mmCIF file of C-alpha atoms in Angstrom:
data_model
loop_
_atom_site.group_PDB
_atom_site.id
_atom_site.type_symbol
_atom_site.label_atom_id
_atom_site.label_comp_id
_atom_site.label_asym_id
_atom_site.label_seq_id
_atom_site.Cartn_x
_atom_site.Cartn_y
_atom_site.Cartn_z
ATOM 1 C CA UNK A 1 150.439 32.297 90.645
ATOM 2 C CA UNK A 2 152.902 34.402 92.588
ATOM 3 C CA UNK A 3 155.729 35.835 90.563
ATOM 4 C CA UNK A 4 159.376 36.137 91.522
ATOM 5 C CA UNK A 5 159.507 37.802 94.923
ATOM 6 C CA UNK A 6 162.413 39.953 95.999
ATOM 7 C CA UNK A 7 163.178 41.820 99.190
ATOM 8 C CA UNK A 8 163.926 44.418 100.241
ATOM 9 C CA UNK A 9 162.672 46.667 97.444
ATOM 10 C CA UNK A 10 164.877 49.516 98.559
ATOM 11 C CA UNK A 11 168.002 49.646 100.698
ATOM 12 C CA UNK A 12 170.188 52.605 101.630
ATOM 13 C CA UNK A 13 173.458 51.902 103.386
ATOM 14 C CA UNK A 14 176.778 53.575 104.005
ATOM 15 C CA UNK A 15 179.860 52.284 102.250
ATOM 16 C CA UNK A 16 181.681 49.416 103.917
ATOM 17 C CA UNK A 17 178.433 48.142 105.411
ATOM 18 C CA UNK A 18 177.073 44.696 104.491
ATOM 19 C CA UNK A 19 173.795 44.142 102.657
ATOM 20 C CA UNK A 20 171.793 41.105 101.632
ATOM 21 C CA UNK A 21 169.055 40.554 99.093
ATOM 22 C CA UNK A 22 166.601 37.683 99.048
ATOM 23 C CA UNK A 23 164.780 36.068 96.160
ATOM 24 C CA UNK A 24 161.989 33.515 95.998
ATOM 25 C CA UNK A 25 161.572 32.192 92.447
ATOM 26 C CA UNK A 26 158.457 30.895 90.767
ATOM 27 C CA UNK A 27 157.509 27.498 92.123
ATOM 28 C CA UNK A 28 159.034 24.754 90.009
ATOM 29 C CA UNK A 29 161.592 26.956 88.298
ATOM 30 C CA UNK A 30 164.913 25.213 88.756
ATOM 31 C CA UNK A 31 167.109 27.925 87.230
ATOM 32 C CA UNK A 32 167.681 31.161 89.121
ATOM 33 C CA UNK A 33 169.621 34.248 88.057
ATOM 34 C CA UNK A 34 170.953 37.337 89.749
ATOM 35 C CA UNK A 35 171.443 40.332 87.476
ATOM 36 C CA UNK A 36 172.743 43.807 88.261
ATOM 37 C CA UNK A 37 171.284 46.774 86.423
ATOM 38 C CA UNK A 38 173.159 50.058 86.563
ATOM 39 C CA UNK A 39 171.338 53.283 85.797
ATOM 40 C CA UNK A 40 170.694 53.632 82.083
ATOM 41 C CA UNK A 41 172.046 50.190 81.279
ATOM 42 C CA UNK A 42 170.733 46.734 80.562
ATOM 43 C CA UNK A 43 170.899 43.969 83.145
ATOM 44 C CA UNK A 44 174.231 42.159 83.500
ATOM 45 C CA UNK A 45 174.401 38.621 84.823
ATOM 46 C CA UNK A 46 176.133 38.073 88.147
ATOM 47 C CA UNK A 47 175.397 34.407 88.779
ATOM 48 C CA UNK A 48 173.197 31.607 87.495
ATOM 49 C CA UNK A 49 172.046 28.582 89.478
ATOM 50 C CA UNK A 50 170.615 25.360 88.155
ATOM 51 C CA UNK A 51 168.984 23.854 91.204
ATOM 52 C CA UNK A 52 171.511 24.412 93.999
ATOM 53 C CA UNK A 53 174.564 24.464 91.735
ATOM 54 C CA UNK A 54 176.134 27.726 90.630
ATOM 55 C CA UNK A 55 176.785 26.929 86.958
ATOM 56 C CA UNK A 56 178.051 30.377 85.978
ATOM 57 C CA UNK A 57 179.512 32.834 88.484
ATOM 58 C CA UNK A 58 182.202 34.233 86.218
ATOM 59 C CA UNK A 59 180.866 37.806 86.516
ATOM 60 C CA UNK A 60 180.412 37.766 90.281
ATOM 61 C CA UNK A 61 183.021 39.936 92.073
ATOM 62 C CA UNK A 62 183.997 37.253 94.512
ATOM 63 C CA UNK A 63 186.073 39.454 96.771
ATOM 64 C CA UNK A 64 182.953 41.118 98.118
ATOM 65 C CA UNK A 65 179.927 39.364 96.628
ATOM 66 C CA UNK A 66 178.594 35.979 97.625
ATOM 67 C CA UNK A 67 175.446 34.065 96.831
ATOM 68 C CA UNK A 68 173.785 30.907 97.920
ATOM 69 C CA UNK A 69 170.773 28.863 96.944
ATOM 70 C CA UNK A 70 170.210 26.357 99.660
ATOM 71 C CA UNK A 71 167.881 23.481 98.774
ATOM 72 C CA UNK A 72 167.586 24.808 95.249
ATOM 73 C CA UNK A 73 164.729 27.209 95.962
ATOM 74 C CA UNK A 74 165.276 30.599 97.624
ATOM 75 C CA UNK A 75 168.477 32.499 97.062
ATOM 76 C CA UNK A 76 170.418 35.199 98.876
ATOM 77 C CA UNK A 77 172.908 37.628 97.374
ATOM 78 C CA UNK A 78 175.268 39.342 99.789
ATOM 79 C CA UNK A 79 177.681 42.233 99.442
ATOM 80 C CA UNK A 80 180.290 42.773 102.126
ATOM 81 C CA UNK A 81 181.610 45.395 102.301
ATOM 82 C CA UNK A 82 179.567 47.566 99.969
ATOM 83 C CA UNK A 83 181.268 50.214 97.827
ATOM 84 C CA UNK A 84 179.846 53.336 96.213
ATOM 85 C CA UNK A 85 179.960 51.653 92.803
ATOM 86 C CA UNK A 86 177.633 48.900 93.984
ATOM 87 C CA UNK A 87 174.665 51.274 93.824
ATOM 88 C CA UNK A 88 172.334 49.609 91.315
ATOM 89 C CA UNK A 89 169.176 47.570 91.002
ATOM 90 C CA UNK A 90 169.689 43.877 91.735
ATOM 91 C CA UNK A 91 167.281 41.746 89.744
ATOM 92 C CA UNK A 92 166.415 38.149 90.393
ATOM 93 C CA UNK A 93 164.896 35.987 87.662
ATOM 94 C CA UNK A 94 163.899 32.371 87.302
ATOM 95 C CA UNK A 95 163.114 29.939 84.505
ATOM 96 C CA UNK A 96 162.555 26.299 83.762
ATOM 97 C CA UNK A 97 165.160 23.954 82.371
ATOM 98 C CA UNK A 98 168.867 23.612 81.940
ATOM 99 C CA UNK A 99 170.793 25.392 79.218
ATOM 100 C CA UNK A 100 173.747 23.084 78.939
ATOM 101 C CA UNK A 101 172.276 21.164 76.030
ATOM 102 C CA UNK A 102 170.454 24.111 74.495
ATOM 103 C CA UNK A 103 167.173 22.311 74.988
ATOM 104 C CA UNK A 104 165.811 25.076 77.190
ATOM 105 C CA UNK A 105 167.110 28.018 75.237
ATOM 106 C CA UNK A 106 163.610 29.102 74.303
ATOM 107 C CA UNK A 107 162.507 29.259 77.908
ATOM 108 C CA UNK A 108 161.549 32.676 79.145
ATOM 109 C CA UNK A 109 163.027 34.347 82.206
ATOM 110 C CA UNK A 110 160.555 35.798 84.696
ATOM 111 C CA UNK A 111 161.946 38.732 86.651
ATOM 112 C CA UNK A 112 161.202 40.073 90.078
ATOM 113 C CA UNK A 113 160.644 43.771 90.736
ATOM 114 C CA UNK A 114 164.240 44.233 91.851
ATOM 115 C CA UNK A 115 166.062 45.541 94.902
ATOM 116 C CA UNK A 116 167.369 49.064 94.537
ATOM 117 C CA UNK A 117 170.601 49.603 96.481
ATOM 118 C CA UNK A 118 171.980 53.032 97.260
ATOM 119 C CA UNK A 119 175.423 53.179 98.851
ATOM 120 C CA UNK A 120 176.317 56.520 100.446
ATOM 121 C CA UNK B 1 180.882 36.458 72.626
ATOM 122 C CA UNK B 2 177.467 37.055 71.200
ATOM 123 C CA UNK B 3 175.847 40.432 71.676
ATOM 124 C CA UNK B 4 172.994 42.751 70.819
ATOM 125 C CA UNK B 5 173.060 46.451 70.071
ATOM 126 C CA UNK B 6 170.278 48.971 70.481
ATOM 127 C CA UNK B 7 171.438 52.008 68.527
ATOM 128 C CA UNK B 8 168.859 54.459 69.875
ATOM 129 C CA UNK B 9 168.852 55.650 73.468
ATOM 130 C CA UNK B 10 165.382 57.111 73.033
ATOM 131 C CA UNK B 11 162.517 56.906 70.557
ATOM 132 C CA UNK B 12 159.755 59.509 70.539
ATOM 133 C CA UNK B 13 156.420 58.737 68.900
ATOM 134 C CA UNK B 14 153.016 60.399 68.813
ATOM 135 C CA UNK B 15 150.096 58.346 70.057
ATOM 136 C CA UNK B 16 148.432 56.457 67.221
ATOM 137 C CA UNK B 17 151.535 56.427 65.053
ATOM 138 C CA UNK B 18 153.525 53.284 64.313
ATOM 139 C CA UNK B 19 156.620 52.681 66.371
ATOM 140 C CA UNK B 20 159.884 50.834 65.787
ATOM 141 C CA UNK B 21 162.574 50.079 68.339
ATOM 142 C CA UNK B 22 165.736 48.809 66.709
ATOM 143 C CA UNK B 23 167.953 45.883 67.657
ATOM 144 C CA UNK B 24 170.845 44.281 65.841
ATOM 145 C CA UNK B 25 172.647 41.162 66.921
ATOM 146 C CA UNK B 26 176.007 39.524 66.517
ATOM 147 C CA UNK B 27 176.018 35.742 66.895
ATOM 148 C CA UNK B 28 177.480 32.664 65.382
ATOM 149 C CA UNK B 29 174.896 30.105 64.489
ATOM 150 C CA UNK B 30 171.163 30.521 64.880
ATOM 151 C CA UNK B 31 170.177 33.295 67.289
ATOM 152 C CA UNK B 32 167.665 33.000 70.100
ATOM 153 C CA UNK B 33 166.284 36.541 70.419
ATOM 154 C CA UNK B 34 164.027 38.150 72.979
ATOM 155 C CA UNK B 35 162.367 41.467 73.759
ATOM 156 C CA UNK B 36 161.573 42.597 77.282
ATOM 157 C CA UNK B 37 159.880 45.750 78.573
ATOM 158 C CA UNK B 38 160.537 47.524 81.858
ATOM 159 C CA UNK B 39 158.063 49.968 83.375
ATOM 160 C CA UNK B 40 159.256 52.386 86.083
ATOM 161 C CA UNK B 41 160.173 50.659 89.344
ATOM 162 C CA UNK B 42 159.210 47.295 87.908
ATOM 163 C CA UNK B 43 161.082 44.213 86.806
ATOM 164 C CA UNK B 44 161.465 43.206 83.188
ATOM 165 C CA UNK B 45 158.465 41.666 81.479
ATOM 166 C CA UNK B 46 158.705 39.306 78.519
ATOM 167 C CA UNK B 47 157.166 40.563 75.260
ATOM 168 C CA UNK B 48 158.150 38.074 72.566
ATOM 169 C CA UNK B 49 160.874 35.806 71.265
ATOM 170 C CA UNK B 50 162.264 34.391 68.038
ATOM 171 C CA UNK B 51 163.742 30.906 68.080
ATOM 172 C CA UNK B 52 162.900 29.501 64.674
ATOM 173 C CA UNK B 53 160.149 29.562 62.078
ATOM 174 C CA UNK B 54 158.205 32.564 60.832
ATOM 175 C CA UNK B 55 160.296 35.715 60.697
ATOM 176 C CA UNK B 56 157.408 37.822 62.009
ATOM 177 C CA UNK B 57 156.791 37.126 65.652
ATOM 178 C CA UNK B 58 153.749 38.392 67.518
ATOM 179 C CA UNK B 59 153.833 39.078 71.216
ATOM 180 C CA UNK B 60 152.083 40.741 74.121
ATOM 181 C CA UNK B 61 150.257 44.105 74.065
ATOM 182 C CA UNK B 62 150.062 44.200 70.259
ATOM 183 C CA UNK B 63 153.827 44.192 69.725
ATOM 184 C CA UNK B 64 155.556 42.245 67.005
ATOM 185 C CA UNK B 65 159.117 41.845 65.836
ATOM 186 C CA UNK B 66 160.673 40.950 62.534
ATOM 187 C CA UNK B 67 163.700 38.714 62.370
ATOM 188 C CA UNK B 68 165.948 39.620 59.427
ATOM 189 C CA UNK B 69 168.887 37.286 59.035
ATOM 190 C CA UNK B 70 170.588 39.175 56.219
ATOM 191 C CA UNK B 71 170.555 42.422 58.205
ATOM 192 C CA UNK B 72 171.104 40.673 61.554
ATOM 193 C CA UNK B 73 168.226 42.652 62.994
ATOM 194 C CA UNK B 74 165.271 41.998 65.254
ATOM 195 C CA UNK B 75 163.332 45.258 65.353
ATOM 196 C CA UNK B 76 160.337 45.648 67.646
ATOM 197 C CA UNK B 77 157.236 47.178 66.081
ATOM 198 C CA UNK B 78 153.692 48.207 66.860
ATOM 199 C CA UNK B 79 151.203 49.584 64.299
ATOM 200 C CA UNK B 80 149.631 52.135 66.638
ATOM 201 C CA UNK B 81 151.420 53.399 69.745
ATOM 202 C CA UNK B 82 149.689 54.062 73.062
ATOM 203 C CA UNK B 83 150.796 56.457 75.789
ATOM 204 C CA UNK B 84 150.902 53.428 78.099
ATOM 205 C CA UNK B 85 153.610 51.886 75.891
ATOM 206 C CA UNK B 86 156.079 54.432 77.277
ATOM 207 C CA UNK B 87 158.777 52.361 78.988
ATOM 208 C CA UNK B 88 162.275 50.945 78.602
ATOM 209 C CA UNK B 89 162.669 48.217 76.005
ATOM 210 C CA UNK B 90 165.461 45.674 76.045
ATOM 211 C CA UNK B 91 166.579 43.324 73.310
ATOM 212 C CA UNK B 92 168.391 40.168 74.416
ATOM 213 C CA UNK B 93 170.154 37.159 72.898
ATOM 214 C CA UNK B 94 171.202 33.773 74.222
ATOM 215 C CA UNK B 95 174.979 33.580 74.417
ATOM 216 C CA UNK B 96 175.800 29.980 73.564
ATOM 217 C CA UNK B 97 179.503 30.636 73.106
ATOM 218 C CA UNK B 98 180.805 32.435 76.109
ATOM 219 C CA UNK B 99 178.310 31.789 78.854
ATOM 220 C CA UNK B 100 176.441 28.536 78.276
ATOM 221 C CA UNK B 101 173.210 30.044 77.198
ATOM 222 C CA UNK B 102 172.943 33.076 79.460
ATOM 223 C CA UNK B 103 170.701 35.893 78.316
ATOM 224 C CA UNK B 104 172.722 38.938 77.232
ATOM 225 C CA UNK B 105 170.850 42.253 77.184
ATOM 226 C CA UNK B 106 171.279 45.408 75.167
ATOM 227 C CA UNK B 107 171.547 48.737 76.953
ATOM 228 C CA UNK B 108 167.890 49.526 76.391
ATOM 229 C CA UNK B 109 165.833 52.058 74.465
ATOM 230 C CA UNK B 110 163.508 54.479 76.181
ATOM 231 C CA UNK B 111 160.219 54.770 74.318
ATOM 232 C CA UNK B 112 158.223 57.930 74.882
ATOM 233 C CA UNK B 113 154.725 58.116 73.429
ATOM 234 C CA UNK B 114 153.107 61.559 73.570
ATOM 235 C CA UNK B 115 149.345 62.196 73.417
#
């Protein structure tokens, strides 16, 4: 079974340029997450989708970040324009279930390898 | 909001010795706790979880963790460390209060196992 696939693995851009990251979750996983991991830190959630609905985007900097999950499968995370502070690893993860009723709280997240962004 | 703390930035262990990576949590209600490992240039991999039941949880690669409610801890342990265990370890908790069940991670502990 293929895992969570992310691309590109590495991206170097100059500040003010746009960048996009793509994620293909595990087949059948209806919940998809985008996390940002700064150097020496743990992952921090940016946005969570259940199917095609963004159920938690409270930590997404909406002035420059956007995300979409058309048809409830693949997802794209975009930054426009990028700033120096956006340099980080962007992790995509997926899992089964919905967490609104706590019934899927035990479900495990499966992570992709990440997309490392360097903004110069 | 619920949270986890990993008090050690780095843990150094000799190969063959037991290892412990510490995690404490702050939650209201029953915690859902997880450990993940991250190897260089890789995504996070699930090791084990505690939801309910036996306080000693066994996971992948010979790791186990002990849930201690009175000390609000969930320390990761292994009886005999391997050089290949060297990696970043993250403790995580479900945040049922602030974020509808999102997984909240600690800052991570770097484990270094020397031959």
